[in-house]
CSV table of N, CA, C and O in Angstrom, one decimal:
chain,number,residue,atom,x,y,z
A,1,UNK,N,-26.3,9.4,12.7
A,1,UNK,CA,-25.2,9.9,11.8
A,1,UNK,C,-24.4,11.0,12.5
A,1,UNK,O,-24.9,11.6,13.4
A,2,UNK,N,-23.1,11.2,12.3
A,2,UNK,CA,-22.1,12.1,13.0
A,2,UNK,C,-22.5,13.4,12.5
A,2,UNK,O,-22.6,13.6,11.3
A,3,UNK,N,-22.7,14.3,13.4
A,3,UNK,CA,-22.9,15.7,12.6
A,3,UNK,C,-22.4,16.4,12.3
A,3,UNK,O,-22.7,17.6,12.3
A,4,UNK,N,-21.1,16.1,11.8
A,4,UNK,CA,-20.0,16.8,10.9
A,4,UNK,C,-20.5,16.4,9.6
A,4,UNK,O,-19.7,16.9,8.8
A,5,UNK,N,-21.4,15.7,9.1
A,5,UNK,CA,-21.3,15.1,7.7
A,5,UNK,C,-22.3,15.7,7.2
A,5,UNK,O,-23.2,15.6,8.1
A,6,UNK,N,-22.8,16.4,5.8
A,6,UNK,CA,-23.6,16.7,4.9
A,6,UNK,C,-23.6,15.8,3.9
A,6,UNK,O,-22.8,15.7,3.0
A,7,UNK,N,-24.4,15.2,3.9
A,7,UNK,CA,-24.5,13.8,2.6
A,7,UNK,C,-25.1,14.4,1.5
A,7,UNK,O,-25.4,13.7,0.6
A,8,UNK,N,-25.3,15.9,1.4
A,8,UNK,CA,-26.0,16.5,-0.3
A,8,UNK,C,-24.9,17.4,-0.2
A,8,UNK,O,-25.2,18.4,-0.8
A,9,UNK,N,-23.4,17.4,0.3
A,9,UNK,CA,-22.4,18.4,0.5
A,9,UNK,C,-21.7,17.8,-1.0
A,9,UNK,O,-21.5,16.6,-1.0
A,10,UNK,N,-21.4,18.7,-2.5
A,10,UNK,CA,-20.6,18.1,-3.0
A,10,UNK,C,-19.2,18.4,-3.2
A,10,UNK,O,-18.8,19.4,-2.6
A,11,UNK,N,-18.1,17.7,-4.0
A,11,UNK,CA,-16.9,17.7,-3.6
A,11,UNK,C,-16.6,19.6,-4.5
A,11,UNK,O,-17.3,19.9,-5.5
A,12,UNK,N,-15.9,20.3,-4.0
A,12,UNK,CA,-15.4,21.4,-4.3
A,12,UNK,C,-15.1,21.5,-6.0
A,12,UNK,O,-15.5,22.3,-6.8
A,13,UNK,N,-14.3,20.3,-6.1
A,13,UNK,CA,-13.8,20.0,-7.5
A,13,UNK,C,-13.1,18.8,-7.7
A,13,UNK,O,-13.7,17.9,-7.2
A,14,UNK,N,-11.9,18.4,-8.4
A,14,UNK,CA,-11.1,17.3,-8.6
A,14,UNK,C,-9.7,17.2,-8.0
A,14,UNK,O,-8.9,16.2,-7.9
A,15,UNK,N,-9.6,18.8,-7.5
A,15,UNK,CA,-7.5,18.6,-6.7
A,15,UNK,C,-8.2,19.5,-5.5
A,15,UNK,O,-9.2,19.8,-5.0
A,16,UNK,N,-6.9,19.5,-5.5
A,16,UNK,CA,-6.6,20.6,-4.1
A,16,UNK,C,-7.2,22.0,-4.1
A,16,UNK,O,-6.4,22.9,-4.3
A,17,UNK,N,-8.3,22.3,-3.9
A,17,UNK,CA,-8.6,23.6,-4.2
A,17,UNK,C,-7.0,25.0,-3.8
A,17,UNK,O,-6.8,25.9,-4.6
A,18,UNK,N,-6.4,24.7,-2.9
A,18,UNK,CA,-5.6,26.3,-2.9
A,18,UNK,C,-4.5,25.6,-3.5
A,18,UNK,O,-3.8,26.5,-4.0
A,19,UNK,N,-3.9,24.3,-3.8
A,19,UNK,CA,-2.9,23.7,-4.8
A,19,UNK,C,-3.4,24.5,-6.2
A,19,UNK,O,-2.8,25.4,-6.8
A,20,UNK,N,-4.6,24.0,-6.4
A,20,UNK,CA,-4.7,24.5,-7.8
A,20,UNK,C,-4.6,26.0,-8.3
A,20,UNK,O,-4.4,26.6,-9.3
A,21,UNK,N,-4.9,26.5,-6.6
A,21,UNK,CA,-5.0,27.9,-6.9
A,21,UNK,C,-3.9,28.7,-7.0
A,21,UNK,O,-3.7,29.8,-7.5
A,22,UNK,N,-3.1,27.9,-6.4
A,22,UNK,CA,-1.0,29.1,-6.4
A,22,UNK,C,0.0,28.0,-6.8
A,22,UNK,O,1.1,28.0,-6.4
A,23,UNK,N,-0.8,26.4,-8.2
A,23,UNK,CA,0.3,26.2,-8.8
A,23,UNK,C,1.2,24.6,-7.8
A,23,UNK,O,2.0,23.8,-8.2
A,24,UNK,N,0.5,24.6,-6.3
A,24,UNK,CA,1.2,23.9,-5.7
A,24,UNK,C,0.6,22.3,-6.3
A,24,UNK,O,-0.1,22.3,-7.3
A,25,UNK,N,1.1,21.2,-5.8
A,25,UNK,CA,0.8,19.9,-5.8
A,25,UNK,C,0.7,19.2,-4.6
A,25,UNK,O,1.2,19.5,-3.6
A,26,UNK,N,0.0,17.9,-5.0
A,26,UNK,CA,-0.1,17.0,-3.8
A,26,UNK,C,0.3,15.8,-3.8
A,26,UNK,O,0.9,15.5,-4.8
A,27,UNK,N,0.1,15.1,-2.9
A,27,UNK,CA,0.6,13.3,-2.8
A,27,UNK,C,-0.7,12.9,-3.1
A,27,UNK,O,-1.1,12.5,-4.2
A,28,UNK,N,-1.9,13.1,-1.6
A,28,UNK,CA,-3.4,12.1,-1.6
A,28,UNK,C,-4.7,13.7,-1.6
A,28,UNK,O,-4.8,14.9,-1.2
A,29,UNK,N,-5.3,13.0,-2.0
A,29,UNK,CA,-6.5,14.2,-1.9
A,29,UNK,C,-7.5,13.7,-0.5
A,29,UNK,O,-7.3,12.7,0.1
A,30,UNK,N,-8.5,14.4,-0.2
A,30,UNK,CA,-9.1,14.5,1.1
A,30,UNK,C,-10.2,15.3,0.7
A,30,UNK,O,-10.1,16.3,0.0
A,31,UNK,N,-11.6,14.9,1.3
A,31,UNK,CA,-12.7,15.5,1.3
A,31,UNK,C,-13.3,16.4,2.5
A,31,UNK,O,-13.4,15.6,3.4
A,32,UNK,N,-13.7,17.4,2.8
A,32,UNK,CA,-14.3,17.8,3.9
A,32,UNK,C,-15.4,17.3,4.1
A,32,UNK,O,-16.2,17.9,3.4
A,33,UNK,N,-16.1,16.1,4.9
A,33,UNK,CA,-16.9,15.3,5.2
A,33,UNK,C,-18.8,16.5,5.1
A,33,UNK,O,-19.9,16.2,4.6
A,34,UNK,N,-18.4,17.6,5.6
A,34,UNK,CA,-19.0,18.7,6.3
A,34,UNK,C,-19.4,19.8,4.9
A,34,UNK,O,-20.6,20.2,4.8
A,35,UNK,N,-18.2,20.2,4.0
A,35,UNK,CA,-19.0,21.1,3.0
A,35,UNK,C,-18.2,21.0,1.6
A,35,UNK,O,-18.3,21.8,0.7
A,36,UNK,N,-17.5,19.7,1.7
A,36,UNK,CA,-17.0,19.1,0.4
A,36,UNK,C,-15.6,19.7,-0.3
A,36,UNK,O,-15.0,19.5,-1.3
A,37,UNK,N,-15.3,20.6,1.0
A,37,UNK,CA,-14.1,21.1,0.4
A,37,UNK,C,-12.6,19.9,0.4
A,37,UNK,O,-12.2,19.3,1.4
A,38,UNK,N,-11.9,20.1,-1.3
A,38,UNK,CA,-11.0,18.9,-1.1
A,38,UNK,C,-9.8,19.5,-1.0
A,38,UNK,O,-9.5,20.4,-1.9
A,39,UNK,N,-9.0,19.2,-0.2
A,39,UNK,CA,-7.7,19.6,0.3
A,39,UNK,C,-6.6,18.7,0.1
A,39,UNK,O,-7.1,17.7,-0.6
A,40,UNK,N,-5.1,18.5,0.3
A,40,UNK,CA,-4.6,17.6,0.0
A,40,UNK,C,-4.2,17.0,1.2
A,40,UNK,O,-4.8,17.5,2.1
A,41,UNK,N,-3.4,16.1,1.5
A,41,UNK,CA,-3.2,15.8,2.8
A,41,UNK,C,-2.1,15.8,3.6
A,41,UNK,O,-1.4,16.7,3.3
A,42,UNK,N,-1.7,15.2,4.5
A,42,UNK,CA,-1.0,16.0,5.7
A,42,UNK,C,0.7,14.9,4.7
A,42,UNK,O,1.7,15.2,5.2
A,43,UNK,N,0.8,14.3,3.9
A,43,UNK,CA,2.1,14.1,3.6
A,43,UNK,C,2.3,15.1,2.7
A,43,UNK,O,3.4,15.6,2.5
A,44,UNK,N,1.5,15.4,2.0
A,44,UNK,CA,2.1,17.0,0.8
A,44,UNK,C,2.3,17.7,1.3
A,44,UNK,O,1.8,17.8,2.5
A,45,UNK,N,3.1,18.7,0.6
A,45,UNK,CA,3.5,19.7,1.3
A,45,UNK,C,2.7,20.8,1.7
A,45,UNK,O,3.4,21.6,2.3
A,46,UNK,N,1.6,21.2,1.6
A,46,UNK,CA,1.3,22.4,1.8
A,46,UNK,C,-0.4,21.9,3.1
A,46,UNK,O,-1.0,22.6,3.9
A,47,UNK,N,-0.6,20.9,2.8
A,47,UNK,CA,-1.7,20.3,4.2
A,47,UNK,C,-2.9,21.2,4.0
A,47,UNK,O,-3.4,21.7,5.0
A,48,UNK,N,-3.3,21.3,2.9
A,48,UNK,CA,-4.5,22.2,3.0
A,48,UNK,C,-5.9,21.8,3.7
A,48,UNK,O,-6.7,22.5,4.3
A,49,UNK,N,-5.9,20.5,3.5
A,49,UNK,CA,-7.2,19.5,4.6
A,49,UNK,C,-7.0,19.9,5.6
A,49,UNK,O,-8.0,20.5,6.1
A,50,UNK,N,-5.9,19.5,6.4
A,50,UNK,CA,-6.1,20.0,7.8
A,50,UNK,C,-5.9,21.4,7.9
A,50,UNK,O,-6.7,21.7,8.8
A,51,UNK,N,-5.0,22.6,7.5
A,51,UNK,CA,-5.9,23.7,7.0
A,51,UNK,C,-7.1,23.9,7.0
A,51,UNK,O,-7.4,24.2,8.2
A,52,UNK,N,-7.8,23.8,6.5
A,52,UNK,CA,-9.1,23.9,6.3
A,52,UNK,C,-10.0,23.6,7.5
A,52,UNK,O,-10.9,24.3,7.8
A,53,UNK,N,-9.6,22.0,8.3
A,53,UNK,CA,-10.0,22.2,9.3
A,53,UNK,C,-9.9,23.0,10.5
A,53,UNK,O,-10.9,23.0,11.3
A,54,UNK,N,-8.4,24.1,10.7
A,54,UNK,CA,-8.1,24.7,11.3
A,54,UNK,C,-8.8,25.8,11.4
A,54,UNK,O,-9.3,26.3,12.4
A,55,UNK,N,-9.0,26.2,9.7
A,55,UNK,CA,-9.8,27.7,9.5
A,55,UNK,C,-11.3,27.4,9.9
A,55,UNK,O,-11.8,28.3,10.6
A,56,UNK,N,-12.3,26.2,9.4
A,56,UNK,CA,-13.5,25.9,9.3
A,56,UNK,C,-14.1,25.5,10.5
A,56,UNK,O,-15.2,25.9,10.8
A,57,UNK,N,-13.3,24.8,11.3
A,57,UNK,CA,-13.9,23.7,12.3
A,57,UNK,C,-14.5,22.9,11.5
A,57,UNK,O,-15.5,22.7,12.2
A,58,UNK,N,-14.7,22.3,10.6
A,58,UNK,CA,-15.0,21.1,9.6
A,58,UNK,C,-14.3,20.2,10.0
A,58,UNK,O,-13.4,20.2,9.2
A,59,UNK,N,-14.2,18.8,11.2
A,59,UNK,CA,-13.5,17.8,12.1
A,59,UNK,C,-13.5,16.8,11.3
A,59,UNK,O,-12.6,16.0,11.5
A,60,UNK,N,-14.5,16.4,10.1
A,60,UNK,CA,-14.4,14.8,9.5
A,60,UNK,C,-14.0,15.5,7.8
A,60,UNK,O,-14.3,16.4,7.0
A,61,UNK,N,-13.2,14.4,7.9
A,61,UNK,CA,-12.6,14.0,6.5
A,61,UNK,C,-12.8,12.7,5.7
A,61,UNK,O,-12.9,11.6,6.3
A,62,UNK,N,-12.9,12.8,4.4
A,62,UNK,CA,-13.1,11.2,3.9
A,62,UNK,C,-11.9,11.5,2.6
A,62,UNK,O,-11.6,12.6,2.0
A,63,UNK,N,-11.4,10.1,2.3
A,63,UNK,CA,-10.2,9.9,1.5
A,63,UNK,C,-11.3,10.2,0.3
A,63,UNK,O,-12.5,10.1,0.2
A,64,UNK,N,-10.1,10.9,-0.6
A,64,UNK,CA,-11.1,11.3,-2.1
A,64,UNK,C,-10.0,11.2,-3.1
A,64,UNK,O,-9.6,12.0,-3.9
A,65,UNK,N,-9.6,9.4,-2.7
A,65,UNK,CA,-8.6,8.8,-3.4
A,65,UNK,C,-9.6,7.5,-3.8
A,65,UNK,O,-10.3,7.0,-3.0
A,66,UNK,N,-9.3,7.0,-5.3
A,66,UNK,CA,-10.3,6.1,-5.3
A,66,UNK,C,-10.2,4.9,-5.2
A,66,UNK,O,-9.1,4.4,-5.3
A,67,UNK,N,-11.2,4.2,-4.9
A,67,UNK,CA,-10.9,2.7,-4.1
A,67,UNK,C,-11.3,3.2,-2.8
A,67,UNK,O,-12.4,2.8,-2.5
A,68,UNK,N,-10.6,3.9,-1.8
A,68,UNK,CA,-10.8,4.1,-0.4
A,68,UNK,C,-12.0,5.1,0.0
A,68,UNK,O,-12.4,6.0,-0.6
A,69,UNK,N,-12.3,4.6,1.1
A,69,UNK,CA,-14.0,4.9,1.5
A,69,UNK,C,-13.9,5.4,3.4
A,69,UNK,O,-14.7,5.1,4.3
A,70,UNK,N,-12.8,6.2,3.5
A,70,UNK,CA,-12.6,5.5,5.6
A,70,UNK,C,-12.7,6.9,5.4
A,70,UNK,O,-12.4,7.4,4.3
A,71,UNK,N,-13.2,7.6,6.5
A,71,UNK,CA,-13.2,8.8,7.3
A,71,UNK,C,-12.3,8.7,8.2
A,71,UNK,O,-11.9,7.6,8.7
A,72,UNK,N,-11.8,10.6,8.5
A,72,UNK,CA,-11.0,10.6,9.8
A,72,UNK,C,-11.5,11.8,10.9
A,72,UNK,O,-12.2,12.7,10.4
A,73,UNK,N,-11.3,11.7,11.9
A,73,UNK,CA,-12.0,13.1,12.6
A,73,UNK,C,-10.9,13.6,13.4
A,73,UNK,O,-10.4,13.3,14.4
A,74,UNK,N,-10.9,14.7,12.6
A,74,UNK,CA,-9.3,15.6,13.6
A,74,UNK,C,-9.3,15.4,15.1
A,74,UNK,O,-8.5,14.8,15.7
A,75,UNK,N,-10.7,15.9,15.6
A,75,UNK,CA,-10.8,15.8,17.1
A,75,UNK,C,-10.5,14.7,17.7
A,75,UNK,O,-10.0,14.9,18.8
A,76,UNK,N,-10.5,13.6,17.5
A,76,UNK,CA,-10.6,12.3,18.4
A,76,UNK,C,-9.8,11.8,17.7
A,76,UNK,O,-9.8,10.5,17.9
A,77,UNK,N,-8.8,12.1,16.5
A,77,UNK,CA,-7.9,11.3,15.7
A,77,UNK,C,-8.5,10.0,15.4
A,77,UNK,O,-7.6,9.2,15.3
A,78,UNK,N,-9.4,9.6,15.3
A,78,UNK,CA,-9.3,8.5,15.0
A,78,UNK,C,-10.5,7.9,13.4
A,78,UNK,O,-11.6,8.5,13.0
A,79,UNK,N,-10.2,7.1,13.0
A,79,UNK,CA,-10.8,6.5,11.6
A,79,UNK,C,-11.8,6.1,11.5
A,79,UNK,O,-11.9,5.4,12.4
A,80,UNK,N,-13.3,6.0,10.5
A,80,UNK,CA,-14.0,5.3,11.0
A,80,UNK,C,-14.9,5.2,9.7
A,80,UNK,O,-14.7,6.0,8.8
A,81,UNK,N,-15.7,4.3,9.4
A,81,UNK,CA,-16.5,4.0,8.6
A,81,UNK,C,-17.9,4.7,8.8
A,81,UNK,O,-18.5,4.8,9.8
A,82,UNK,N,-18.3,5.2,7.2
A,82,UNK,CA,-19.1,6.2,7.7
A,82,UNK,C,-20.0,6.3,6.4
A,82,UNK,O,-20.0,5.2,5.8
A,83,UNK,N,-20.8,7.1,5.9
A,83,UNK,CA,-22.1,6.9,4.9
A,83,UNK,C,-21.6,7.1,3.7
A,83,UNK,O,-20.4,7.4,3.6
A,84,UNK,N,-22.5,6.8,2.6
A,84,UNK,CA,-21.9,7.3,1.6
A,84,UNK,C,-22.3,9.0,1.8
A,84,UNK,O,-23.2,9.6,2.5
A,85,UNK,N,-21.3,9.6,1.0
A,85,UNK,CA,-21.2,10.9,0.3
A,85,UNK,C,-21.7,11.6,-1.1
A,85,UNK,O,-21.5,11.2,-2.2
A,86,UNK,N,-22.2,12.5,-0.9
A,86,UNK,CA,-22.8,12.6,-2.7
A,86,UNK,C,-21.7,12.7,-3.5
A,86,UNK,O,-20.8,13.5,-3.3
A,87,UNK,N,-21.8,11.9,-4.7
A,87,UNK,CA,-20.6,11.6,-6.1
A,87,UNK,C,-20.2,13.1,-6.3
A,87,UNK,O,-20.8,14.1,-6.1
A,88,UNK,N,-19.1,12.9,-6.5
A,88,UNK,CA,-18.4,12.0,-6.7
A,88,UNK,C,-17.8,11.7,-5.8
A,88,UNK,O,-17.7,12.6,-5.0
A,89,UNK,N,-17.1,10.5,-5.5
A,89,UNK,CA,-16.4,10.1,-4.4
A,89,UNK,C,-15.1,10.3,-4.3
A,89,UNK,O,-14.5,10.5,-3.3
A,90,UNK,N,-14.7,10.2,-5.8
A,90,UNK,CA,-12.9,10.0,-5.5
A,90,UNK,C,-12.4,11.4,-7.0
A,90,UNK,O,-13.2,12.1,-7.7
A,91,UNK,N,-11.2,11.4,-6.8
A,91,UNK,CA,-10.9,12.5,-7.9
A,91,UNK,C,-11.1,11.2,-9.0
A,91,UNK,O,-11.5,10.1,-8.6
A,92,UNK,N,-10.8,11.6,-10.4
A,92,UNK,CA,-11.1,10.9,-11.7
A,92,UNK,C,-10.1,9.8,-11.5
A,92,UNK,O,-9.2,10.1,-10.8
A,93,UNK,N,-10.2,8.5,-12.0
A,93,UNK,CA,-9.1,7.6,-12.0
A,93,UNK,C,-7.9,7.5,-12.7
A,93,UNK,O,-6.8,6.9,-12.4
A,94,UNK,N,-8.4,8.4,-14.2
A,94,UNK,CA,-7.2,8.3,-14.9
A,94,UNK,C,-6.2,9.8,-14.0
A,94,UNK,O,-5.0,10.0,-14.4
A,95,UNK,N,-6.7,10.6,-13.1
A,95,UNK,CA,-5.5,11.9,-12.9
A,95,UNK,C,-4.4,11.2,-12.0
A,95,UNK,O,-4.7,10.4,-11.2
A,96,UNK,N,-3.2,11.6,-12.3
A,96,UNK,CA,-2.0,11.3,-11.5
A,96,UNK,C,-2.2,11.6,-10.6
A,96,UNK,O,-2.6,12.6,-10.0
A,97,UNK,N,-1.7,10.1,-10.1
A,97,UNK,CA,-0.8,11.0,-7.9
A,97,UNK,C,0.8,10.2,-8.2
A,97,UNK,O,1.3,9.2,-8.7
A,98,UNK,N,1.2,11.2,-7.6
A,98,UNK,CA,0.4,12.9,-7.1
A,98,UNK,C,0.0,13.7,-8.4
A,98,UNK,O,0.0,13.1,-9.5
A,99,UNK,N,-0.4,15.3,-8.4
A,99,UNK,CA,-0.3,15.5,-8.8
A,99,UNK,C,-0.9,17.0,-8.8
A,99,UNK,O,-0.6,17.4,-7.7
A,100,UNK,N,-1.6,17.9,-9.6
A,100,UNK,CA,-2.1,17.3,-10.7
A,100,UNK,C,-0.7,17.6,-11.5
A,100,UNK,O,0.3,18.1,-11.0
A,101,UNK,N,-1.0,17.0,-13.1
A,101,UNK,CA,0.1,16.8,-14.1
A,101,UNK,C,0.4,17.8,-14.5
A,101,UNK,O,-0.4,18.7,-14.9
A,102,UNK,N,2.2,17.8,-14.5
A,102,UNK,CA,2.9,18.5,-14.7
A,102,UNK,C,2.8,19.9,-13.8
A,102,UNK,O,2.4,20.9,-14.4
A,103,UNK,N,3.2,20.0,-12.8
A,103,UNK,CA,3.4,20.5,-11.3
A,103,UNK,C,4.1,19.5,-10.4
A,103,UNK,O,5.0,20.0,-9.7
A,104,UNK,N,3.9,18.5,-10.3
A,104,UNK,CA,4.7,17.6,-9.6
A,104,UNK,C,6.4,17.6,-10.2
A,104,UNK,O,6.8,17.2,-11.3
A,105,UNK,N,6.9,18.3,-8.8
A,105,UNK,CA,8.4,18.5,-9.2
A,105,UNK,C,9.2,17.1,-9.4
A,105,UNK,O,8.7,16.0,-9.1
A,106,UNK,N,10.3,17.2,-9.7
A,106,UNK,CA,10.9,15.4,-10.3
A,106,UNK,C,11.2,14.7,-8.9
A,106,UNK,O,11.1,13.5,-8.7
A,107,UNK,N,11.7,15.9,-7.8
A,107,UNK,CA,11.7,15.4,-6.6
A,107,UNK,C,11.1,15.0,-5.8
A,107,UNK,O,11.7,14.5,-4.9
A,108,UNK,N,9.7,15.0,-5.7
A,108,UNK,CA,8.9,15.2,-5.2
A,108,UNK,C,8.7,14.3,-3.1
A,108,UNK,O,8.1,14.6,-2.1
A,109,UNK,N,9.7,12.9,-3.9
A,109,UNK,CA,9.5,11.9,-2.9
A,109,UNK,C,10.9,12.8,-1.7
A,109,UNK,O,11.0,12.1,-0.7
A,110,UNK,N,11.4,13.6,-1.8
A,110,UNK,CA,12.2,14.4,-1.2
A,110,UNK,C,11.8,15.5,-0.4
A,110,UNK,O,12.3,16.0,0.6
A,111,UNK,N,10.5,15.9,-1.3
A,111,UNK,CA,9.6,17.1,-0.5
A,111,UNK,C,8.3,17.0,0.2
A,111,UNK,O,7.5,17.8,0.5
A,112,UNK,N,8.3,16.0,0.3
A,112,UNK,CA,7.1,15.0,1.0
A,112,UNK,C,7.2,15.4,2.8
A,112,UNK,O,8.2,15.8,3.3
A,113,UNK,N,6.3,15.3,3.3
A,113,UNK,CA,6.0,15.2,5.0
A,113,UNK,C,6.1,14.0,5.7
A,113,UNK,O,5.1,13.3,5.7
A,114,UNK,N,6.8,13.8,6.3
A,114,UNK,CA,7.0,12.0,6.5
A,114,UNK,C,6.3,11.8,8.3
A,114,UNK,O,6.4,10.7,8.8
């Protein structure tokens, strides 16, 4: 098993932990493979995932969009299939993306990271 991963690590919450915290929004959410912290991702604007990596050294990420199951690992950039994670896996199905609701400005597809 990769030793970035805690498999009894659970997810922080349902958004972006520092979105939620100063009001911002996101496109996709992101798990820290390592201690569950979820960030948003490198097309929203504020990149708290890889943040987090920066501040933590925490290198694996897993999508915590649902449906999708792939890890990523900053270090070696590259993608990979990997264990499960303790539940929950993805944010809730019915919450908007982006989002969360009502914080997603009308422009949003203008303020994106391309």
């Amino acid at each position: 098993m990769h030793e970035a991963i805690d498999l009894q690590a659970r997810p922080s919450g349902t958004g972006c932990k520092e979105c939620l915290e100063t009001g911002g929004w996101w496109v996709h959410l992101r798990r820290c493979a390592q201690c569950g912290h979820i960030g948003c991702c490198d097309t929203s604007p504020s990149q708290h995932a890889t943040h987090h990596y920066h501040a933590s050294g925490h290198p694996v990420i897993r999508s915590f969009e649902p449906g999708e199951d792939w890890f990523f690992d900053y270090r070696s950039g590259a993608a990979f299939v990997g264990p499960a994670l303790a539940p929950p896996l993805s944010h809730p199905i019915d919450q908007p993306v982006p989002g969360p609701e009502g914080s997603v400005p009308d422009d949003w597809m203008d303020l994106i990271n391309q």
